[in-house]
Structure formats: structure tokens, C-alpha cells
PDB file of N, CA and C in Angstrom:
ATOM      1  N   UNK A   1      94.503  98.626  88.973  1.00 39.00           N
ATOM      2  CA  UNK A   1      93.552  99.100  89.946  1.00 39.00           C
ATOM      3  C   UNK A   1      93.918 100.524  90.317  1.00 39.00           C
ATOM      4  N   UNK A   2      93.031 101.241  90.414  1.00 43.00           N
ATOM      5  CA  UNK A   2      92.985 103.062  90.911  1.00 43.00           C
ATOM      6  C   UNK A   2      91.630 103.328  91.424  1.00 43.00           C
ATOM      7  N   UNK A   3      91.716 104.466  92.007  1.00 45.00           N
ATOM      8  CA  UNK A   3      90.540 105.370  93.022  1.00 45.00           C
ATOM      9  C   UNK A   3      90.931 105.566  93.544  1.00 45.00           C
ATOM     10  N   UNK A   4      89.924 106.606  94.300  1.00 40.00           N
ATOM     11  CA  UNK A   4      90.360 107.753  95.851  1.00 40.00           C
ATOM     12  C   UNK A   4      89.194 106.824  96.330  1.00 40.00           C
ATOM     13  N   UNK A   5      89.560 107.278  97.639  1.00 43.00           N
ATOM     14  CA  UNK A   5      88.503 106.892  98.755  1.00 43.00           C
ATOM     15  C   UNK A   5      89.128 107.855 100.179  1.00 43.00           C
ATOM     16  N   UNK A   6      88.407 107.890 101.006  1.00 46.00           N
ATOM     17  CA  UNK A   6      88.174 108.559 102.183  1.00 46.00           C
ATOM     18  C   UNK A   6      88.092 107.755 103.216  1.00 46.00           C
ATOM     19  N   UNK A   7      88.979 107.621 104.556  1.00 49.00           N
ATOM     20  CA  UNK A   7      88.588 107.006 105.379  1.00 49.00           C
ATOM     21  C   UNK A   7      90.156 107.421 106.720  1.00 49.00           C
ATOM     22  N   UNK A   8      89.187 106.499 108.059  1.00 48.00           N
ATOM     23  CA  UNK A   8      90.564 107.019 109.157  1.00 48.00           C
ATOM     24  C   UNK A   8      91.334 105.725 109.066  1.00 48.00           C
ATOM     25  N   UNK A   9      92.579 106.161 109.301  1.00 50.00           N
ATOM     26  CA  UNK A   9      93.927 105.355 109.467  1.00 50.00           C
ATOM     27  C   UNK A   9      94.727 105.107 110.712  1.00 50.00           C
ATOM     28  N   UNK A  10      94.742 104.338 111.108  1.00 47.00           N
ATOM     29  CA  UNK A  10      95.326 103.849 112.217  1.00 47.00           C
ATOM     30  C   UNK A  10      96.792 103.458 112.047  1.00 47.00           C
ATOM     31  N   UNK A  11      97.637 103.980 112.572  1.00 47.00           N
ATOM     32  CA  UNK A  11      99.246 103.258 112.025  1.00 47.00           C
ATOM     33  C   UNK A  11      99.761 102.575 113.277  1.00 47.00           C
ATOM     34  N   UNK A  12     100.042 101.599 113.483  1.00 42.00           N
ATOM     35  CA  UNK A  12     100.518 100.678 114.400  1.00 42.00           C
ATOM     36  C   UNK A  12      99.933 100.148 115.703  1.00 42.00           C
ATOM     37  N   UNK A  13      98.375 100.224 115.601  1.00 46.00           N
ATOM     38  CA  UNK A  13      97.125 100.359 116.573  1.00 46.00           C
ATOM     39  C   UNK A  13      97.146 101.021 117.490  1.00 46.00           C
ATOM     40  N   UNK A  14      97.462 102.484 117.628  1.00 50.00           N
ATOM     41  CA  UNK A  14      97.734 103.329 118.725  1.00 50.00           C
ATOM     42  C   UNK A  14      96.384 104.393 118.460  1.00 50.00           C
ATOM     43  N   UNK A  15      95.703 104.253 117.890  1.00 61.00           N
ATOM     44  CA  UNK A  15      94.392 105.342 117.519  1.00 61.00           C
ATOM     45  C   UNK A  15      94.675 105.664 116.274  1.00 61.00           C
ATOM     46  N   UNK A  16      93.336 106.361 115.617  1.00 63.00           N
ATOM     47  CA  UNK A  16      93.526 107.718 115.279  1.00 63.00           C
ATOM     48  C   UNK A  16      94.710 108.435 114.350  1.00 63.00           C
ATOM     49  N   UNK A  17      95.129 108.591 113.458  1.00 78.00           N
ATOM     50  CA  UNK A  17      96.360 109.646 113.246  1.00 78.00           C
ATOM     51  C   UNK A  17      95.956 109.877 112.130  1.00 78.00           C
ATOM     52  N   UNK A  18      95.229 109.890 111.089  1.00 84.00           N
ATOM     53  CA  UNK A  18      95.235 110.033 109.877  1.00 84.00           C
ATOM     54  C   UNK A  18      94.047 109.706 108.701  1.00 84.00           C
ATOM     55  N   UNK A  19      94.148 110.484 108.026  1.00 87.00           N
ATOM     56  CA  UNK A  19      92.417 110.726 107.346  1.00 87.00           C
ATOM     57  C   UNK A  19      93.242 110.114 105.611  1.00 87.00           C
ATOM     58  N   UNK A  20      92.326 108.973 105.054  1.00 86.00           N
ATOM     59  CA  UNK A  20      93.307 108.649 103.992  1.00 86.00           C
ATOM     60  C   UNK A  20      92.115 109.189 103.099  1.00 86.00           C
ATOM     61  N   UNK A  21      92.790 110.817 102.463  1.00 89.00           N
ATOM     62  CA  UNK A  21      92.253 111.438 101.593  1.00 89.00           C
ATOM     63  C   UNK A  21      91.996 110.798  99.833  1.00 89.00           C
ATOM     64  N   UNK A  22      93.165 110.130  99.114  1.00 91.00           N
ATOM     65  CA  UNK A  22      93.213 109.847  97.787  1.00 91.00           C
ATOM     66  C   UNK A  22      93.831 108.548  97.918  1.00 91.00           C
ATOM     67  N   UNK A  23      93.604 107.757  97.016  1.00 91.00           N
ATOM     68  CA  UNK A  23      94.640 106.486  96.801  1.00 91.00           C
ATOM     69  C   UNK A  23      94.807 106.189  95.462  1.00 91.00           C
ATOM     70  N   UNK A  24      96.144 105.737  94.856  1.00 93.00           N
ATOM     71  CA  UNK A  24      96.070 105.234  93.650  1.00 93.00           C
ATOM     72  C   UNK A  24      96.536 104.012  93.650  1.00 93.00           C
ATOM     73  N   UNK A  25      96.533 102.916  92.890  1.00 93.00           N
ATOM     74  CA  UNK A  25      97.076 102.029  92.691  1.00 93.00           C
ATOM     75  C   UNK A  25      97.547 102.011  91.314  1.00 93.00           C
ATOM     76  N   UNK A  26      98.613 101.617  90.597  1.00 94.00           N
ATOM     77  CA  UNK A  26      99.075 100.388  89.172  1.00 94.00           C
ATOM     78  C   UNK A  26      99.934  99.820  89.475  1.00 94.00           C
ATOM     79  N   UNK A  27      99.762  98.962  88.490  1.00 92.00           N
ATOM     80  CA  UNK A  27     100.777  98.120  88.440  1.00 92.00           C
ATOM     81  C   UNK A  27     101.867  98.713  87.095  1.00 92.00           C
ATOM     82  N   UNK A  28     102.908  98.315  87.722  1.00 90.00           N
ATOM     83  CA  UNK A  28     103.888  98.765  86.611  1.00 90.00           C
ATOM     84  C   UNK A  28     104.958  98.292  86.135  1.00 90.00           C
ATOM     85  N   UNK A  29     104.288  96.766  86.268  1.00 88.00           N
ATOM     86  CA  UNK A  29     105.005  95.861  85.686  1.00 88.00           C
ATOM     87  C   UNK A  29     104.167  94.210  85.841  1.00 88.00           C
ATOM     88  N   UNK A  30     104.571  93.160  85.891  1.00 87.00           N
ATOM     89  CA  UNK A  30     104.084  92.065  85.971  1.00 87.00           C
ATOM     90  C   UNK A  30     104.159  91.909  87.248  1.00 87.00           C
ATOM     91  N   UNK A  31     104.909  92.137  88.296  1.00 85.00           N
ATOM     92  CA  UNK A  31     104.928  91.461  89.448  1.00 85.00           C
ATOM     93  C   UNK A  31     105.495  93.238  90.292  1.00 85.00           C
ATOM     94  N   UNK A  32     105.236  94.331  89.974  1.00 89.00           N
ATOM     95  CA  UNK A  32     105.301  95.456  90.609  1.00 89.00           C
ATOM     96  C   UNK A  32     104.503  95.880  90.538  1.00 89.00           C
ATOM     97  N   UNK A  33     103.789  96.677  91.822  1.00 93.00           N
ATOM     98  CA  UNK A  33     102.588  97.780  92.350  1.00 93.00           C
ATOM     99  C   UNK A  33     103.423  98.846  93.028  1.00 93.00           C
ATOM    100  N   UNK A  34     102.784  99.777  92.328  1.00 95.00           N
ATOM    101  CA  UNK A  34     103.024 101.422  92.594  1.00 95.00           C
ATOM    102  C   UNK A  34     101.954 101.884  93.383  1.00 95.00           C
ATOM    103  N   UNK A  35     101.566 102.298  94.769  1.00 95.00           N
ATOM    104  CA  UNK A  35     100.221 102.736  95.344  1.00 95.00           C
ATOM    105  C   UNK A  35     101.102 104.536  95.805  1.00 95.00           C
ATOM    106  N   UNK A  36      99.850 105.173  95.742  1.00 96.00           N
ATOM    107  CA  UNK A  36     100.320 106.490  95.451  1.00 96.00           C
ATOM    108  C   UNK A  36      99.565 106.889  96.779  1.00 96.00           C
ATOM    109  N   UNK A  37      99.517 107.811  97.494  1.00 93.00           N
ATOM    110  CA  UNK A  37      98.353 108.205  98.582  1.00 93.00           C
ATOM    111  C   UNK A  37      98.543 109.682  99.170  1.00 93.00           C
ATOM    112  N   UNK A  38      97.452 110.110  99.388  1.00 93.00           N
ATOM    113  CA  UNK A  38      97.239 111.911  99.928  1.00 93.00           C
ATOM    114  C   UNK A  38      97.191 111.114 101.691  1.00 93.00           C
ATOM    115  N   UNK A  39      98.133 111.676 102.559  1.00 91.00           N
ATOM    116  CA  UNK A  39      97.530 111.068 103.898  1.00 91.00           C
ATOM    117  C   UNK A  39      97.327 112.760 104.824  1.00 91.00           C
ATOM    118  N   UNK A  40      96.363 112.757 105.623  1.00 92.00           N
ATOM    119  CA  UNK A  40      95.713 114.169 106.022  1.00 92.00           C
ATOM    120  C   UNK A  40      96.151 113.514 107.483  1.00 92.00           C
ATOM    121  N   UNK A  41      96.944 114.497 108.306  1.00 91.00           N
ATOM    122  CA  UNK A  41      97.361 113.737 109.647  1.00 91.00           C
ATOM    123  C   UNK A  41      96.991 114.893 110.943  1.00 91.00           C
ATOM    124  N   UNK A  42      95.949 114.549 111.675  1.00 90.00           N
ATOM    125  CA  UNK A  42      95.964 115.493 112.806  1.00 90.00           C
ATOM    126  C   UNK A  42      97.435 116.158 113.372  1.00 90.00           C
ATOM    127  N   UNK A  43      97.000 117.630 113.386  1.00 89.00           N
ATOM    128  CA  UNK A  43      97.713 118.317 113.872  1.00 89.00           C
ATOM    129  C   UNK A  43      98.354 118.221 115.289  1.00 89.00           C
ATOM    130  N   UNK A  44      97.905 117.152 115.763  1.00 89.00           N
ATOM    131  CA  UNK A  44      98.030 116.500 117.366  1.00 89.00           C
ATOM    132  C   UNK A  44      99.395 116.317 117.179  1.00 89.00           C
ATOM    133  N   UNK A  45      99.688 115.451 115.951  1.00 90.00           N
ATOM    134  CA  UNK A  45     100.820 114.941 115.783  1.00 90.00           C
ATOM    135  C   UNK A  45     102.192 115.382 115.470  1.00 90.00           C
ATOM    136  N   UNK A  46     103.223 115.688 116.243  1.00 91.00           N
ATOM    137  CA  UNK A  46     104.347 116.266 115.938  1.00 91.00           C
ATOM    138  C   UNK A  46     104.834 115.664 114.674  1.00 91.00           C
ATOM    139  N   UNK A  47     106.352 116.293 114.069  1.00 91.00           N
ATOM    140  CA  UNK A  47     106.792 115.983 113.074  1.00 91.00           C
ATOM    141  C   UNK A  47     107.344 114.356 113.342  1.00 91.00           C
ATOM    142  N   UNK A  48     107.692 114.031 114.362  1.00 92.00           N
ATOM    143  CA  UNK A  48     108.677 112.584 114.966  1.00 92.00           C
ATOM    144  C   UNK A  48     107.056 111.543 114.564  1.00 92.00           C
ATOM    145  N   UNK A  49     106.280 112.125 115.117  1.00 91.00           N
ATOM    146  CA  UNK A  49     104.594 111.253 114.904  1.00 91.00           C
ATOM    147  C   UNK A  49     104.279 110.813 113.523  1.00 91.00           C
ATOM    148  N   UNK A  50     104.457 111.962 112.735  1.00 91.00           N
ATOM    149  CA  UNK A  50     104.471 112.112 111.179  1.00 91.00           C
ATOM    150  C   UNK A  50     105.297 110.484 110.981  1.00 91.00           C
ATOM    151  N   UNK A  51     106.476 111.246 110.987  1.00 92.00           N
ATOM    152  CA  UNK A  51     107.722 110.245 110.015  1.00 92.00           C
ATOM    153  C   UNK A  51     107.211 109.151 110.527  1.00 92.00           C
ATOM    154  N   UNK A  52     106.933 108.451 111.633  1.00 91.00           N
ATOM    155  CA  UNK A  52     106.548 107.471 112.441  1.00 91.00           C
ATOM    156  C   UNK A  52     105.487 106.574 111.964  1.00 91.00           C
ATOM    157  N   UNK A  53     104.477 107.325 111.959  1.00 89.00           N
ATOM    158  CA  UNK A  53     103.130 107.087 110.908  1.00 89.00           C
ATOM    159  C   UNK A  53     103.461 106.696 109.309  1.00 89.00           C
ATOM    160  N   UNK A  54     104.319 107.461 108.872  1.00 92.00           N
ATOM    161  CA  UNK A  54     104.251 107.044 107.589  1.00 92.00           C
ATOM    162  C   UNK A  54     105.552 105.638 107.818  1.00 92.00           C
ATOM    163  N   UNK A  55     106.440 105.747 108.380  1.00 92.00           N
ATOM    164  CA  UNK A  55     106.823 104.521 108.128  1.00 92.00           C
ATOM    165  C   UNK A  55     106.441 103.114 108.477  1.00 92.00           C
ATOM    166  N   UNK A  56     105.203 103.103 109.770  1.00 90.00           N
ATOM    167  CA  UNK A  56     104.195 102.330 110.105  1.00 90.00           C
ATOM    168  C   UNK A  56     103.825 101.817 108.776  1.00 90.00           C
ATOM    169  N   UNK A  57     102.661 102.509 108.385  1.00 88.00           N
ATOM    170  CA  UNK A  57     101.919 102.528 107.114  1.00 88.00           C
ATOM    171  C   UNK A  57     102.771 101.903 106.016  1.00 88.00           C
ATOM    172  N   UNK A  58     103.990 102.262 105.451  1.00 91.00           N
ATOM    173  CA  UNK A  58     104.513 101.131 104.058  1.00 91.00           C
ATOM    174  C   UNK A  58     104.930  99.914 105.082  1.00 91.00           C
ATOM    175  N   UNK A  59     105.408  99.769 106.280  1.00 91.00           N
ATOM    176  CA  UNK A  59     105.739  98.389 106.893  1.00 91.00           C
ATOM    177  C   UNK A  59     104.442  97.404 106.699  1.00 91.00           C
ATOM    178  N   UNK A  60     103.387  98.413 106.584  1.00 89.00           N
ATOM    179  CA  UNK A  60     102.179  97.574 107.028  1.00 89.00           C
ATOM    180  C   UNK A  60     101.135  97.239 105.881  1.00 89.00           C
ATOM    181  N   UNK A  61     101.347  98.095 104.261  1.00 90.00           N
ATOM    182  CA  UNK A  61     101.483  97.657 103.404  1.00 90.00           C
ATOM    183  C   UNK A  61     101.993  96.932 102.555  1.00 90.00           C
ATOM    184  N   UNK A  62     103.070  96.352 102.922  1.00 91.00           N
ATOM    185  CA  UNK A  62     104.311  95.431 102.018  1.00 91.00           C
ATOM    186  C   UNK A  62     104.260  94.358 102.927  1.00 91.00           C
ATOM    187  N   UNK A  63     103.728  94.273 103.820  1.00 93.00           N
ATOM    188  CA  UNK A  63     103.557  93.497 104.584  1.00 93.00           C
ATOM    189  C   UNK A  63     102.296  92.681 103.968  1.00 93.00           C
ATOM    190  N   UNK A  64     101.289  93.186 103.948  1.00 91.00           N
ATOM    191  CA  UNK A  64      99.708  92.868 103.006  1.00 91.00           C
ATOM    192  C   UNK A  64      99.892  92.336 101.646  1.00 91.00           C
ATOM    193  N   UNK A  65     100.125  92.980 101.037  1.00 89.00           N
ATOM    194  CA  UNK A  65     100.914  92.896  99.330  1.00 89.00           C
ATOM    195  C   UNK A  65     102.217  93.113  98.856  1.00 89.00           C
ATOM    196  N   UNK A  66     102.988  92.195  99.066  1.00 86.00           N
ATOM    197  CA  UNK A  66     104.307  92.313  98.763  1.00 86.00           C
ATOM    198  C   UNK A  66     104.943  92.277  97.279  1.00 86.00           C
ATOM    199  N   UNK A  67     104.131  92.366  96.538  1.00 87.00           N
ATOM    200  CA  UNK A  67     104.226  93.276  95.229  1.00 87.00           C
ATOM    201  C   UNK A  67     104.372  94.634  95.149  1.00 87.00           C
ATOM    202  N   UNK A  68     104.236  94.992  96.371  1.00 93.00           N
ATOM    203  CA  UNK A  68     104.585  96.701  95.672  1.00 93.00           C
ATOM    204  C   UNK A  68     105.610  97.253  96.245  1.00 93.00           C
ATOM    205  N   UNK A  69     106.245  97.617  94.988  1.00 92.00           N
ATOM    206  CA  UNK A  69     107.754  97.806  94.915  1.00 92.00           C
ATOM    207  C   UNK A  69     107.642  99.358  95.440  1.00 92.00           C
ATOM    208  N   UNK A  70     106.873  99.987  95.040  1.00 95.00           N
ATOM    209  CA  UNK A  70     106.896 101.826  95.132  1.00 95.00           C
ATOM    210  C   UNK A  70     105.987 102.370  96.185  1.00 95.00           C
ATOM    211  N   UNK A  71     106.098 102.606  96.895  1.00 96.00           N
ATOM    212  CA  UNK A  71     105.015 103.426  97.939  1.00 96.00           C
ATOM    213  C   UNK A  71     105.181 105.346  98.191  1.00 96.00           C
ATOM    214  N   UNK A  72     104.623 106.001  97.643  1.00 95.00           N
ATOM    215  CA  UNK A  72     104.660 107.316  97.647  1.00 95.00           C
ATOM    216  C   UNK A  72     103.559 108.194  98.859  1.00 95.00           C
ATOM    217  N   UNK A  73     104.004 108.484  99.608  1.00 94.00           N
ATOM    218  CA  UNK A  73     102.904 108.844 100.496  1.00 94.00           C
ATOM    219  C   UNK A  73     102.790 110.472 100.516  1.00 94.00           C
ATOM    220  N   UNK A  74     101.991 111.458 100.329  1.00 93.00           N
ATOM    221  CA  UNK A  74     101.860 112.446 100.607  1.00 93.00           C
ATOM    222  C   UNK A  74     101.426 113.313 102.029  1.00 93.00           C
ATOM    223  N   UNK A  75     102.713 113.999 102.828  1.00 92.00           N
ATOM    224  CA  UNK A  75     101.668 114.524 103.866  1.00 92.00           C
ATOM    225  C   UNK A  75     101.082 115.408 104.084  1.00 92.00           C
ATOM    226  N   UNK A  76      99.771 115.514 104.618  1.00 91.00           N
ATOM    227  CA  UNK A  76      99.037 117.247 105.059  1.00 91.00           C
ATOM    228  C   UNK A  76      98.541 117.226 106.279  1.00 91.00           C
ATOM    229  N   UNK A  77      98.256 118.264 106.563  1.00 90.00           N
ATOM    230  CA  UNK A  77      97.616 118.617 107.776  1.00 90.00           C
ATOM    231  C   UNK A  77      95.835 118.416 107.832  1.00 90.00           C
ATOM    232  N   UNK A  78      95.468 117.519 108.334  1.00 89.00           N
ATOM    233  CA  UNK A  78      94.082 117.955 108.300  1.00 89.00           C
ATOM    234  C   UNK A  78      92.912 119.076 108.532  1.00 89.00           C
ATOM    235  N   UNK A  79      92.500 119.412 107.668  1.00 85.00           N
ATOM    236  CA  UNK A  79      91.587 120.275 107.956  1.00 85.00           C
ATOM    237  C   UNK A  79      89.979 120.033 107.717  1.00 85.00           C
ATOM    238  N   UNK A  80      89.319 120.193 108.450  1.00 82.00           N
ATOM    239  CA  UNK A  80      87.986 119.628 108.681  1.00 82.00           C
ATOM    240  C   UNK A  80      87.051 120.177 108.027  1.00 82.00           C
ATOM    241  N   UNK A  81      87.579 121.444 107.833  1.00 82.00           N
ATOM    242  CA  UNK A  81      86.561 122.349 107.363  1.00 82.00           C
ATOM    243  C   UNK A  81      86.506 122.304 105.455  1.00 82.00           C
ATOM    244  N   UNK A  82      87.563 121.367 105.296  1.00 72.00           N
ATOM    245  CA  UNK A  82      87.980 121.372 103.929  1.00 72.00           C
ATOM    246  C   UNK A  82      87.338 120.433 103.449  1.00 72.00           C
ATOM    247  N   UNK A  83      86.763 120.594 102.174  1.00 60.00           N
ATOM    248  CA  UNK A  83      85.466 118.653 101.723  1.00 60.00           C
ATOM    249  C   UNK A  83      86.223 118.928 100.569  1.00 60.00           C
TER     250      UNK A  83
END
């Protein structure tokens, strides 16, 4: 399984923090998933918010599908004006 998709992200139900720009998925093995992801994070958010968010997010993926061994997250700054 692979694609991008677009949508907002919520990390640990506190609002808001993050625009999920790209996603990939494979598998890369029989019983391993690799999900790859662009995450776009309001500038609201300090760097402590960041790390915070992203470690939300794989707790809360491996949590869902516990096949995936690899989680790669990319961070950026959102920009609105950017399509």
C-alpha cells in the first residue's frame, strides 16, 4: 500500500498541530510496514511541541497497526500559501 493524501492531524487530542502533507506505506517484509510521512506543523508550535507531536503520532500508530516496524516522519513548517 502507498499514496499521499492531505489532511489535519491531531496528536494526543489537544487540537490542531499538523497538516499531513504525503504518506507512504510498504511493506518490507511479511509481517513488517515501513510508513514514510511529510508532517507540515503550525508555526504556533515550539520545537518541545514538535518532538512531542511526533512522538504522539508513532505511539499512536503502532498502537493501530503493530506491524510497522519503521516509522520515518518528516518535519516542516506550514505554509499556507504553498499548494
Amino acid at each position: 500500500m502507498s499514496g499521499a493524501t492531505h489532511g489535519e492531524a491531531s496528536a494526543g487530542g489537544h487540537g490542531t498541530k499538523a497538516i499531513l502533507a504525503a504518506l507512504f506505506a510498504k511493506h518490507v517484509g511479511p509481517e513488517e510496514l515501513l510508513i514514510a510521512a511529510k508532517v507540515e506543523f503550525y508555526a504556533s508550535l515550539d520545537n518541545a511541541g514538535v518532538c512531542n507531536a511526533i512522538g504522539e503520532t508513532e505511539a499512536r500508530i503502532r498502537l493501530l497497526e503493530p506491524n510497522v516496524t519503521l516509522i520515518y516522519l518528516e518535519p516542516a513548517i506550514h505554509n499556507p500559501t504553498r499548494t
